[in-house]
Amino acid sequence: MVNKTLIAALALAFASSAAQAADAKNIIFFLGDGMGPATITAARIHKVKEEGLLHFEQFERTARIKTYSNDAQTTDSAPSMGAYMTGHKINNDVISSAATQFEPEKDANGNRSIARCDHTDKPYTTILELAKAAGKSVGSITTTELTHATPASTFSHVCHRDMAYQIAAAIAPGGAGYNNALGDGVDVLMGGGRNHFTPYDKAGNPKGRADGRDLLAEMAARGYVVATDRAQLMAARPGRKFIGIYSATSHLAYASERNAAQPTLAEMAVKSVEMLSQNPKGYFLMVEGGKIDHALHDSHARNAVLETAAFDDAIKAVLDKVRETDPKLEHTLLVVTADHDHTMTINGYPKRGNSILDIVRNFDDGQPARDADGKTFTTLVFGTGPNRPGQRSDVDGEVAQSHEYHQESGVRIRTETHGGGDVKLFATGAGSRAFKGTIENTKVFDLMKAAFGF
């Protein structure tokens, strides 16, 4: 005999679960570019020692994310971020579309800019575009160029990640190349690479736009506040759209090298929440710690752990800000993850309490460990990279912990590569219960979409 009471209880539980999954009015998606498991562990040990936890590691929900792209076992940042934003597997180098990769050509000024794309390939709708269409405010901020692969995958659709000038045009409302799916425009934008938005000038802006457009002026005419330094960011008040580009060319500086004119990621993120939260319908915000990836490509473990620590600080600052109005996170979902791994590994048997940046010192006697040739070696090394000496020599512990040191690699290659391993995901707040197990990166899009009730 069917137990009607049990069926009713199950139906109620299912309805309650479904309702809870769609409770998120706001979603903040944090992306630590290249922040694989070993990088998280190294940053944890460096910041809070072995027994500690980073702030985002204290989130209640965790998952393991598969990162392969549509055409590669080891992904690059474009399709991995595109998978999170669109729910589709995408080819390496392609930005949020089904396009086939085409190598960009050079424009009239010698800058890589133009690509012959197969325009019959459709764009994939992003979670940011869905949120905008639903009347929410949206933002995308980064420590890289604003046109870089991760932020670009939230608001543009092109066949190659290096098409920076076309990507910039996609966020200038009303102009040629504008992405109309963004409605009246992305509400908050921050990053580096001002040259992609401003006209070419042989002396003053040699990497500027060949088409002569000043996108920042166009955006100002559309009501945007335009900021070029930290002071202008901190003085900005909610109520208008905002774009802040804090470097004339290229990315923002590493946290360890930043000057006072550039804001921290924490400052950018908290200010973004202040601006976006004015909308009673809610918001979607993407926050990228992009320089983690750059440090790892440079075989520079010190900067990698410092950037991860700064990323963690930004998450804590945002969490504190959100809790001012949503103390129990009943209406806000926070997701923290990485787009891919790197080849950095933690090796040897160093004693507990040893600096993660030091040479390996044995756990039993504290003496420097030796390789098969009798040479010392560091705890952190890379599988690939440019620093493979023909014959190894001793590594001095003080040198290894200096800012100038770059770790050795096993396979000699021009620059350290991504790793193909799974990455971690951490979630808390409204709808976070669904994030669990080992899942495809595309599934994250589905879970965020469900949390919004779309």
Coordinates of C-alpha atoms in Angstrom, one line a residue:
M1 CA 0.0 0.0 0.0
V2 CA 1.3 3.4 -0.9
N3 CA 2.1 5.6 2.1
K4 CA 0.4 8.8 1.2
T5 CA 1.9 10.6 4.2
L6 CA 5.4 9.7 3.0
I7 CA 4.6 10.9 -0.6
A8 CA 3.3 14.2 0.7
A9 CA 6.3 14.6 2.9
L10 CA 8.6 13.9 -0.1
A11 CA 6.7 16.3 -2.3
L12 CA 6.9 19.0 0.3
A13 CA 10.7 18.4 0.7
F14 CA 11.2 18.6 -3.0
A15 CA 9.2 21.8 -3.3
S16 CA 11.1 23.3 -0.4
S17 CA 14.4 22.3 -2.0
A18 CA 13.4 23.7 -5.4
A19 CA 12.3 27.0 -3.7
Q20 CA 15.6 27.2 -1.8
A21 CA 17.6 26.6 -5.0
A22 CA 15.9 29.7 -6.5
D23 CA 16.4 32.0 -3.5
A24 CA 19.4 33.9 -4.8
K25 CA 18.7 37.5 -5.6
N26 CA 22.4 38.1 -6.0
I27 CA 25.3 35.9 -7.2
I28 CA 29.0 36.8 -6.7
F29 CA 31.3 34.5 -8.7
F30 CA 34.9 34.6 -7.7
L31 CA 37.5 33.2 -10.2
G32 CA 41.0 32.6 -9.1
D33 CA 42.7 32.2 -12.5
G34 CA 45.0 29.2 -12.4
M35 CA 44.3 28.6 -8.7
G36 CA 44.8 24.8 -8.6
P37 CA 44.7 22.7 -5.4
A38 CA 48.5 23.0 -4.8
T39 CA 48.3 26.8 -5.1
I40 CA 45.6 26.9 -2.5
T41 CA 47.5 24.7 -0.1
A42 CA 50.7 26.7 -0.6
A43 CA 48.9 30.0 0.0
R44 CA 47.2 28.6 3.1
I45 CA 50.5 27.5 4.6
H46 CA 52.1 30.8 3.7
K47 CA 49.2 32.9 5.1
V48 CA 47.8 30.9 8.1
K49 CA 50.2 27.9 8.5
E50 CA 49.3 24.3 8.0
E51 CA 46.6 24.1 10.6
G52 CA 44.8 27.2 9.3
L53 CA 42.2 27.8 6.6
L54 CA 41.8 30.5 4.0
H55 CA 38.5 32.5 4.3
F56 CA 36.9 30.8 1.3
E57 CA 38.0 27.3 2.5
Q58 CA 35.5 27.9 5.3
F59 CA 32.5 28.0 3.0
E60 CA 30.1 25.2 3.8
R61 CA 29.8 23.6 0.3
T62 CA 32.6 22.2 -1.8
A63 CA 32.9 20.4 -5.2
R64 CA 35.5 19.1 -7.5
I65 CA 35.5 20.6 -11.0
K66 CA 36.5 18.9 -14.3
T67 CA 38.2 21.4 -16.5
Y68 CA 38.8 19.9 -20.0
S69 CA 37.7 22.1 -22.9
N70 CA 35.8 21.1 -26.1
D71 CA 39.0 20.3 -28.0
A72 CA 41.7 19.9 -25.4
Q73 CA 42.5 17.8 -22.3
T74 CA 44.2 20.9 -20.8
T75 CA 42.1 24.0 -21.1
D76 CA 43.1 27.6 -21.5
S77 CA 41.2 30.4 -19.6
A78 CA 38.8 31.3 -22.4
P79 CA 36.8 28.0 -22.7
S80 CA 37.0 27.2 -19.0
M81 CA 35.5 30.6 -18.0
G82 CA 33.1 30.3 -20.9
A83 CA 31.9 26.9 -19.5
Y84 CA 31.1 28.5 -16.2
M85 CA 29.4 31.5 -17.8
T86 CA 27.4 29.7 -20.6
G87 CA 27.1 26.0 -19.7
H88 CA 28.8 24.9 -22.9
K89 CA 32.1 23.2 -23.7
I90 CA 34.1 25.6 -25.9
N91 CA 37.3 25.3 -28.0
N92 CA 40.5 26.6 -26.6
D93 CA 41.1 30.4 -27.2
V94 CA 37.4 31.0 -28.1
I95 CA 35.2 33.4 -26.1
S96 CA 31.7 32.3 -25.2
S97 CA 30.7 31.0 -28.6
A98 CA 30.7 27.9 -30.8
A99 CA 33.2 29.5 -33.1
T100 CA 36.2 27.8 -34.5
Q101 CA 39.5 29.4 -33.4
F102 CA 41.1 31.8 -35.9
E103 CA 44.5 33.4 -35.2
P104 CA 44.2 37.2 -35.1
E105 CA 45.9 39.3 -37.7
K106 CA 47.6 42.7 -37.1
D107 CA 45.7 46.0 -37.6
A108 CA 47.1 49.1 -39.3
N109 CA 49.3 49.9 -36.3
G110 CA 50.8 46.4 -36.0
N111 CA 48.6 45.3 -33.0
R112 CA 47.0 41.9 -33.1
S113 CA 43.3 42.8 -33.5
I114 CA 41.5 41.3 -36.4
A115 CA 40.4 37.8 -37.0
R116 CA 38.4 36.1 -39.8
C117 CA 35.7 34.5 -37.7
D118 CA 33.1 32.0 -38.9
H119 CA 30.1 34.2 -38.0
T120 CA 27.7 31.4 -38.7
D121 CA 28.8 30.0 -35.4
K122 CA 26.4 31.1 -32.7
P123 CA 27.2 33.0 -29.5
Y124 CA 26.4 31.3 -26.2
T125 CA 24.3 33.3 -23.8
T126 CA 26.1 34.1 -20.6
I127 CA 24.8 34.2 -17.0
L128 CA 25.7 37.9 -16.9
E129 CA 23.5 38.5 -20.0
L130 CA 20.6 36.5 -18.5
A131 CA 20.9 38.5 -15.3
K132 CA 20.8 41.7 -17.2
A133 CA 17.8 40.6 -19.2
A134 CA 16.0 39.9 -15.9
G135 CA 16.5 43.4 -14.8
K136 CA 19.4 42.8 -12.4
S137 CA 22.5 44.9 -12.3
V138 CA 25.7 43.2 -13.5
G139 CA 29.5 43.7 -13.1
S140 CA 32.8 42.2 -14.2
I141 CA 36.0 43.2 -12.5
T142 CA 39.6 41.8 -12.7
T143 CA 43.2 42.4 -11.9
T144 CA 44.0 41.7 -15.6
E145 CA 43.2 43.7 -18.7
L146 CA 39.4 44.2 -18.8
T147 CA 39.5 42.6 -22.3
H148 CA 41.3 39.5 -21.0
A149 CA 39.8 36.0 -21.5
T150 CA 38.1 35.7 -18.1
P151 CA 36.2 39.0 -18.0
A152 CA 35.6 38.9 -21.8
S153 CA 33.8 35.6 -21.4
T154 CA 31.2 37.3 -19.3
F155 CA 30.1 39.9 -21.8
S156 CA 31.5 39.2 -25.3
H157 CA 31.5 36.6 -28.0
V158 CA 34.5 36.3 -30.4
C159 CA 36.5 33.5 -32.0
H160 CA 39.8 34.4 -30.4
R161 CA 40.7 35.7 -26.9
D162 CA 43.4 38.0 -28.4
M163 CA 40.8 40.1 -30.2
A164 CA 41.0 42.7 -27.4
Y165 CA 39.9 45.7 -29.5
Q166 CA 36.7 43.9 -30.6
I167 CA 36.1 42.7 -27.0
A168 CA 36.4 46.3 -25.8
A169 CA 33.9 47.5 -28.4
A170 CA 31.4 44.9 -27.1
I171 CA 30.9 46.9 -23.9
A172 CA 30.5 50.4 -25.3
P173 CA 26.7 50.9 -25.6
G174 CA 25.4 52.2 -29.0
G175 CA 28.7 51.9 -30.9
A176 CA 29.8 49.5 -33.7
G177 CA 30.4 46.0 -32.3
Y178 CA 28.3 46.5 -29.2
N179 CA 26.8 43.4 -27.7
N180 CA 23.1 44.2 -27.7
A181 CA 22.4 41.3 -25.3
L182 CA 23.9 43.7 -22.6
G183 CA 20.9 46.0 -22.9
D184 CA 21.8 49.4 -21.6
G185 CA 25.3 48.2 -20.6
V186 CA 27.3 46.4 -18.0
D187 CA 26.8 48.4 -14.8
V188 CA 30.3 48.0 -13.3
L189 CA 33.5 47.3 -15.1
M190 CA 37.1 47.4 -13.8
G191 CA 40.5 46.2 -14.8
G192 CA 43.5 47.2 -16.9
G193 CA 44.4 47.8 -20.5
R194 CA 43.2 51.3 -21.2
N195 CA 44.9 51.2 -24.7
H196 CA 42.2 48.9 -26.0
F197 CA 39.6 51.6 -25.3
T198 CA 41.4 54.7 -26.5
P199 CA 42.7 56.0 -29.9
Y200 CA 46.0 55.2 -31.4
D201 CA 48.7 57.9 -30.9
K202 CA 52.2 57.2 -32.2
A203 CA 53.9 58.8 -29.2
G204 CA 51.3 58.6 -26.4
N205 CA 49.3 55.5 -27.2
P206 CA 51.1 53.3 -29.7
K207 CA 49.0 50.3 -28.7
G208 CA 45.8 52.2 -29.0
R209 CA 42.8 51.6 -31.3
A210 CA 43.4 51.7 -35.0
D211 CA 39.8 52.8 -35.6
G212 CA 40.4 56.1 -33.7
R213 CA 37.5 55.5 -31.3
D214 CA 37.6 56.7 -27.7
L215 CA 35.3 54.1 -26.1
L216 CA 35.7 55.7 -22.7
A217 CA 34.5 59.0 -24.0
E218 CA 31.6 57.2 -25.7
M219 CA 30.7 55.5 -22.4
A220 CA 30.9 58.7 -20.5
A221 CA 28.4 60.2 -22.9
R222 CA 26.1 57.3 -22.1
G223 CA 26.2 58.1 -18.4
Y224 CA 29.2 56.1 -17.2
V225 CA 31.5 57.4 -14.5
V226 CA 35.1 56.8 -15.9
A227 CA 37.9 56.3 -13.4
T228 CA 41.6 55.9 -14.1
D229 CA 43.0 55.6 -10.5
R230 CA 42.2 54.5 -7.0
A231 CA 41.2 57.9 -5.8
Q232 CA 38.6 58.3 -8.5
L233 CA 37.2 54.8 -7.6
M234 CA 37.0 55.5 -3.9
A235 CA 35.3 58.9 -4.6
A236 CA 32.6 57.3 -6.8
R237 CA 29.1 57.1 -5.5
P238 CA 26.4 54.6 -6.3
G239 CA 23.7 55.5 -8.8
R240 CA 25.5 55.6 -12.1
K241 CA 27.2 53.1 -14.3
F242 CA 31.0 52.8 -13.7
I243 CA 34.1 51.8 -15.6
G244 CA 37.5 51.9 -14.0
I245 CA 40.6 51.2 -16.1
Y246 CA 43.7 51.5 -13.8
S247 CA 46.6 50.9 -16.2
A248 CA 47.4 52.7 -19.4
T249 CA 48.5 49.4 -21.0
S250 CA 48.5 45.7 -19.9
H251 CA 47.3 44.3 -16.6
L252 CA 47.3 45.7 -13.1
A253 CA 50.5 45.2 -11.0
Y254 CA 51.1 42.3 -8.7
A255 CA 49.9 43.0 -5.1
S256 CA 53.5 42.9 -4.0
E257 CA 54.4 45.6 -6.5
R258 CA 51.3 47.8 -6.7
N259 CA 51.6 51.5 -6.4
A260 CA 49.1 53.8 -4.6
A261 CA 47.3 54.8 -7.8
Q262 CA 46.0 51.2 -8.3
P263 CA 43.2 49.9 -6.1
T264 CA 43.4 46.5 -4.4
L265 CA 41.1 43.7 -5.6
A266 CA 39.3 44.0 -2.3
E267 CA 38.7 47.7 -2.8
M268 CA 37.4 47.1 -6.3
A269 CA 35.1 44.2 -5.2
V270 CA 33.6 46.0 -2.2
K271 CA 32.9 49.1 -4.2
S272 CA 31.3 47.0 -6.9
V273 CA 28.9 45.5 -4.4
E274 CA 28.0 48.9 -3.1
M275 CA 27.2 50.1 -6.6
L276 CA 25.3 47.0 -7.8
S277 CA 23.3 46.4 -4.6
Q278 CA 21.3 49.6 -5.2
N279 CA 19.1 47.6 -7.6
P280 CA 16.2 46.0 -5.7
K281 CA 16.0 43.2 -8.3
G282 CA 19.6 42.1 -7.4
Y283 CA 22.8 41.6 -9.2
F284 CA 25.5 39.4 -10.7
L285 CA 29.1 40.2 -10.1
M286 CA 32.2 38.4 -11.4
V287 CA 35.5 39.0 -9.5
E288 CA 38.7 37.7 -11.0
G289 CA 42.1 37.3 -9.2
G290 CA 43.8 37.1 -12.6
K291 CA 47.4 37.7 -11.5
I292 CA 47.6 34.3 -9.8
D293 CA 47.8 32.8 -13.3
H294 CA 50.5 35.2 -14.4
A295 CA 52.7 34.5 -11.5
L296 CA 52.5 30.7 -12.1
H297 CA 53.3 31.1 -15.8
D298 CA 56.3 33.0 -14.7
S299 CA 57.4 30.2 -12.3
H300 CA 57.2 32.7 -9.5
A301 CA 55.7 30.9 -6.6
R302 CA 56.1 33.8 -4.2
N303 CA 53.8 36.1 -6.2
A304 CA 51.4 33.2 -6.8
V305 CA 50.8 32.7 -3.1
L306 CA 50.7 36.4 -2.4
E307 CA 48.1 36.9 -5.2
T308 CA 46.0 34.0 -3.8
A309 CA 46.2 35.6 -0.4
A310 CA 45.0 38.9 -1.8
F311 CA 42.2 37.1 -3.6
D312 CA 41.2 35.5 -0.3
D313 CA 41.3 39.0 1.4
A314 CA 38.9 40.3 -1.3
I315 CA 36.5 37.4 -0.7
K316 CA 36.5 38.1 3.0
A317 CA 35.9 41.9 2.4
V318 CA 33.0 41.2 0.1
L319 CA 31.5 38.6 2.5
D320 CA 31.6 41.2 5.3
K321 CA 30.0 43.8 3.1
V322 CA 27.2 41.5 1.9
R323 CA 26.5 40.5 5.5
E324 CA 25.7 44.1 6.4
T325 CA 22.4 43.8 4.6
D326 CA 22.1 40.0 4.2
P327 CA 23.6 38.6 7.5
K328 CA 22.5 35.0 6.9
L329 CA 23.2 35.1 3.1
E330 CA 19.5 34.2 2.6
H331 CA 19.5 36.1 -0.7
T332 CA 23.1 36.0 -1.9
L333 CA 25.1 33.1 -3.3
L334 CA 28.9 33.3 -3.3
V335 CA 30.9 30.8 -5.5
V336 CA 34.7 30.6 -5.5
T337 CA 36.6 28.4 -7.9
A338 CA 39.4 28.3 -10.5
D339 CA 39.3 27.9 -14.3
H340 CA 42.2 25.5 -14.4
D341 CA 45.3 24.1 -12.6
H342 CA 49.0 24.7 -13.1
T343 CA 52.0 22.4 -12.9
M344 CA 53.3 23.7 -9.5
T345 CA 53.6 20.9 -7.0
I346 CA 54.5 20.5 -3.3
N347 CA 57.3 17.9 -3.0
G348 CA 59.7 16.3 -0.6
Y349 CA 59.1 15.8 3.1
P350 CA 59.6 19.2 4.6
K351 CA 59.1 19.6 8.3
R352 CA 56.0 21.2 9.6
G353 CA 56.4 25.0 10.0
N354 CA 59.0 25.2 7.3
S355 CA 58.4 28.2 4.9
I356 CA 56.5 26.9 1.9
L357 CA 58.9 29.0 -0.2
D358 CA 62.0 27.6 1.4
I359 CA 64.2 24.6 0.4
V360 CA 63.0 21.3 1.8
R361 CA 64.2 20.8 5.4
N362 CA 63.7 17.2 6.6
F363 CA 60.8 16.7 9.0
D364 CA 63.0 14.4 11.3
D365 CA 66.2 16.3 11.7
G366 CA 65.5 19.7 10.1
Q367 CA 68.5 19.4 7.8
P368 CA 68.3 20.4 4.2
A369 CA 67.1 17.5 2.0
R370 CA 69.2 16.4 -0.9
D371 CA 68.4 15.0 -4.4
A372 CA 70.2 12.0 -5.9
D373 CA 73.1 14.2 -6.8
G374 CA 73.4 15.6 -3.3
K375 CA 71.9 19.0 -4.1
T376 CA 69.3 20.9 -2.1
F377 CA 65.9 21.7 -3.7
T378 CA 62.8 23.8 -3.0
T379 CA 59.4 22.6 -1.7
L380 CA 57.6 24.2 -4.6
V381 CA 58.7 23.3 -8.1
F382 CA 57.1 23.3 -11.6
G383 CA 56.5 20.4 -14.0
T384 CA 57.1 22.8 -16.9
G385 CA 58.9 26.1 -17.3
P386 CA 62.1 27.8 -18.5
N387 CA 64.2 27.2 -15.4
R388 CA 65.8 23.8 -15.9
P389 CA 69.5 24.0 -15.4
G390 CA 71.7 21.7 -17.4
Q391 CA 73.3 20.7 -14.1
R392 CA 71.7 21.4 -10.8
S393 CA 73.5 23.2 -8.0
D394 CA 72.6 23.8 -4.4
V395 CA 69.6 26.1 -3.9
D396 CA 70.2 28.6 -1.0
G397 CA 67.2 28.9 1.3
E398 CA 67.5 32.7 1.7
V399 CA 67.7 33.1 -2.1
A400 CA 64.7 30.7 -2.6
Q401 CA 62.6 32.9 -0.3
S402 CA 63.6 36.2 -2.0
H403 CA 61.2 38.1 -4.3
E404 CA 63.6 37.6 -7.2
Y405 CA 63.6 33.8 -7.2
H406 CA 61.9 31.7 -9.8
Q407 CA 61.4 28.0 -9.1
E408 CA 63.0 25.2 -11.2
S409 CA 61.0 23.1 -13.6
G410 CA 61.2 19.5 -14.7
V411 CA 60.6 20.0 -18.5
R412 CA 62.2 23.0 -20.1
I413 CA 59.7 25.1 -22.0
R414 CA 59.5 28.8 -22.8
T415 CA 56.8 29.5 -20.2
E416 CA 55.1 27.3 -17.6
T417 CA 51.9 25.7 -18.8
H418 CA 48.5 25.1 -17.4
G419 CA 47.8 21.8 -15.7
G420 CA 44.9 19.5 -16.7
G421 CA 43.9 18.4 -13.2
D422 CA 40.6 19.1 -11.5
V423 CA 40.1 22.2 -9.5
K424 CA 38.2 23.0 -6.3
L425 CA 34.9 24.9 -5.8
F426 CA 33.6 26.5 -2.6
A427 CA 30.1 27.9 -2.2
T428 CA 28.0 29.5 0.5
G429 CA 24.7 31.2 0.8
A430 CA 21.4 30.9 -1.1
G431 CA 21.3 27.9 -3.4
S432 CA 24.8 26.7 -2.4
R433 CA 23.6 23.3 -1.2
A434 CA 23.5 22.0 -4.8
F435 CA 27.3 22.5 -5.3
K436 CA 28.7 19.0 -4.4
G437 CA 30.6 16.0 -5.8
T438 CA 32.8 15.9 -8.9
I439 CA 31.1 17.8 -11.7
E440 CA 31.7 19.3 -15.1
N441 CA 32.6 23.0 -15.2
T442 CA 29.5 23.5 -17.4
K443 CA 27.3 22.3 -14.5
V444 CA 28.3 25.3 -12.5
F445 CA 26.4 27.5 -15.0
D446 CA 23.3 25.3 -14.5
L447 CA 23.5 25.6 -10.8
M448 CA 23.9 29.4 -10.8
K449 CA 21.0 29.7 -13.3
A450 CA 18.8 27.5 -11.0
A451 CA 19.8 29.6 -8.0
F452 CA 18.6 32.7 -9.8
G453 CA 15.4 30.9 -10.7
F454 CA 16.0 31.3 -14.5

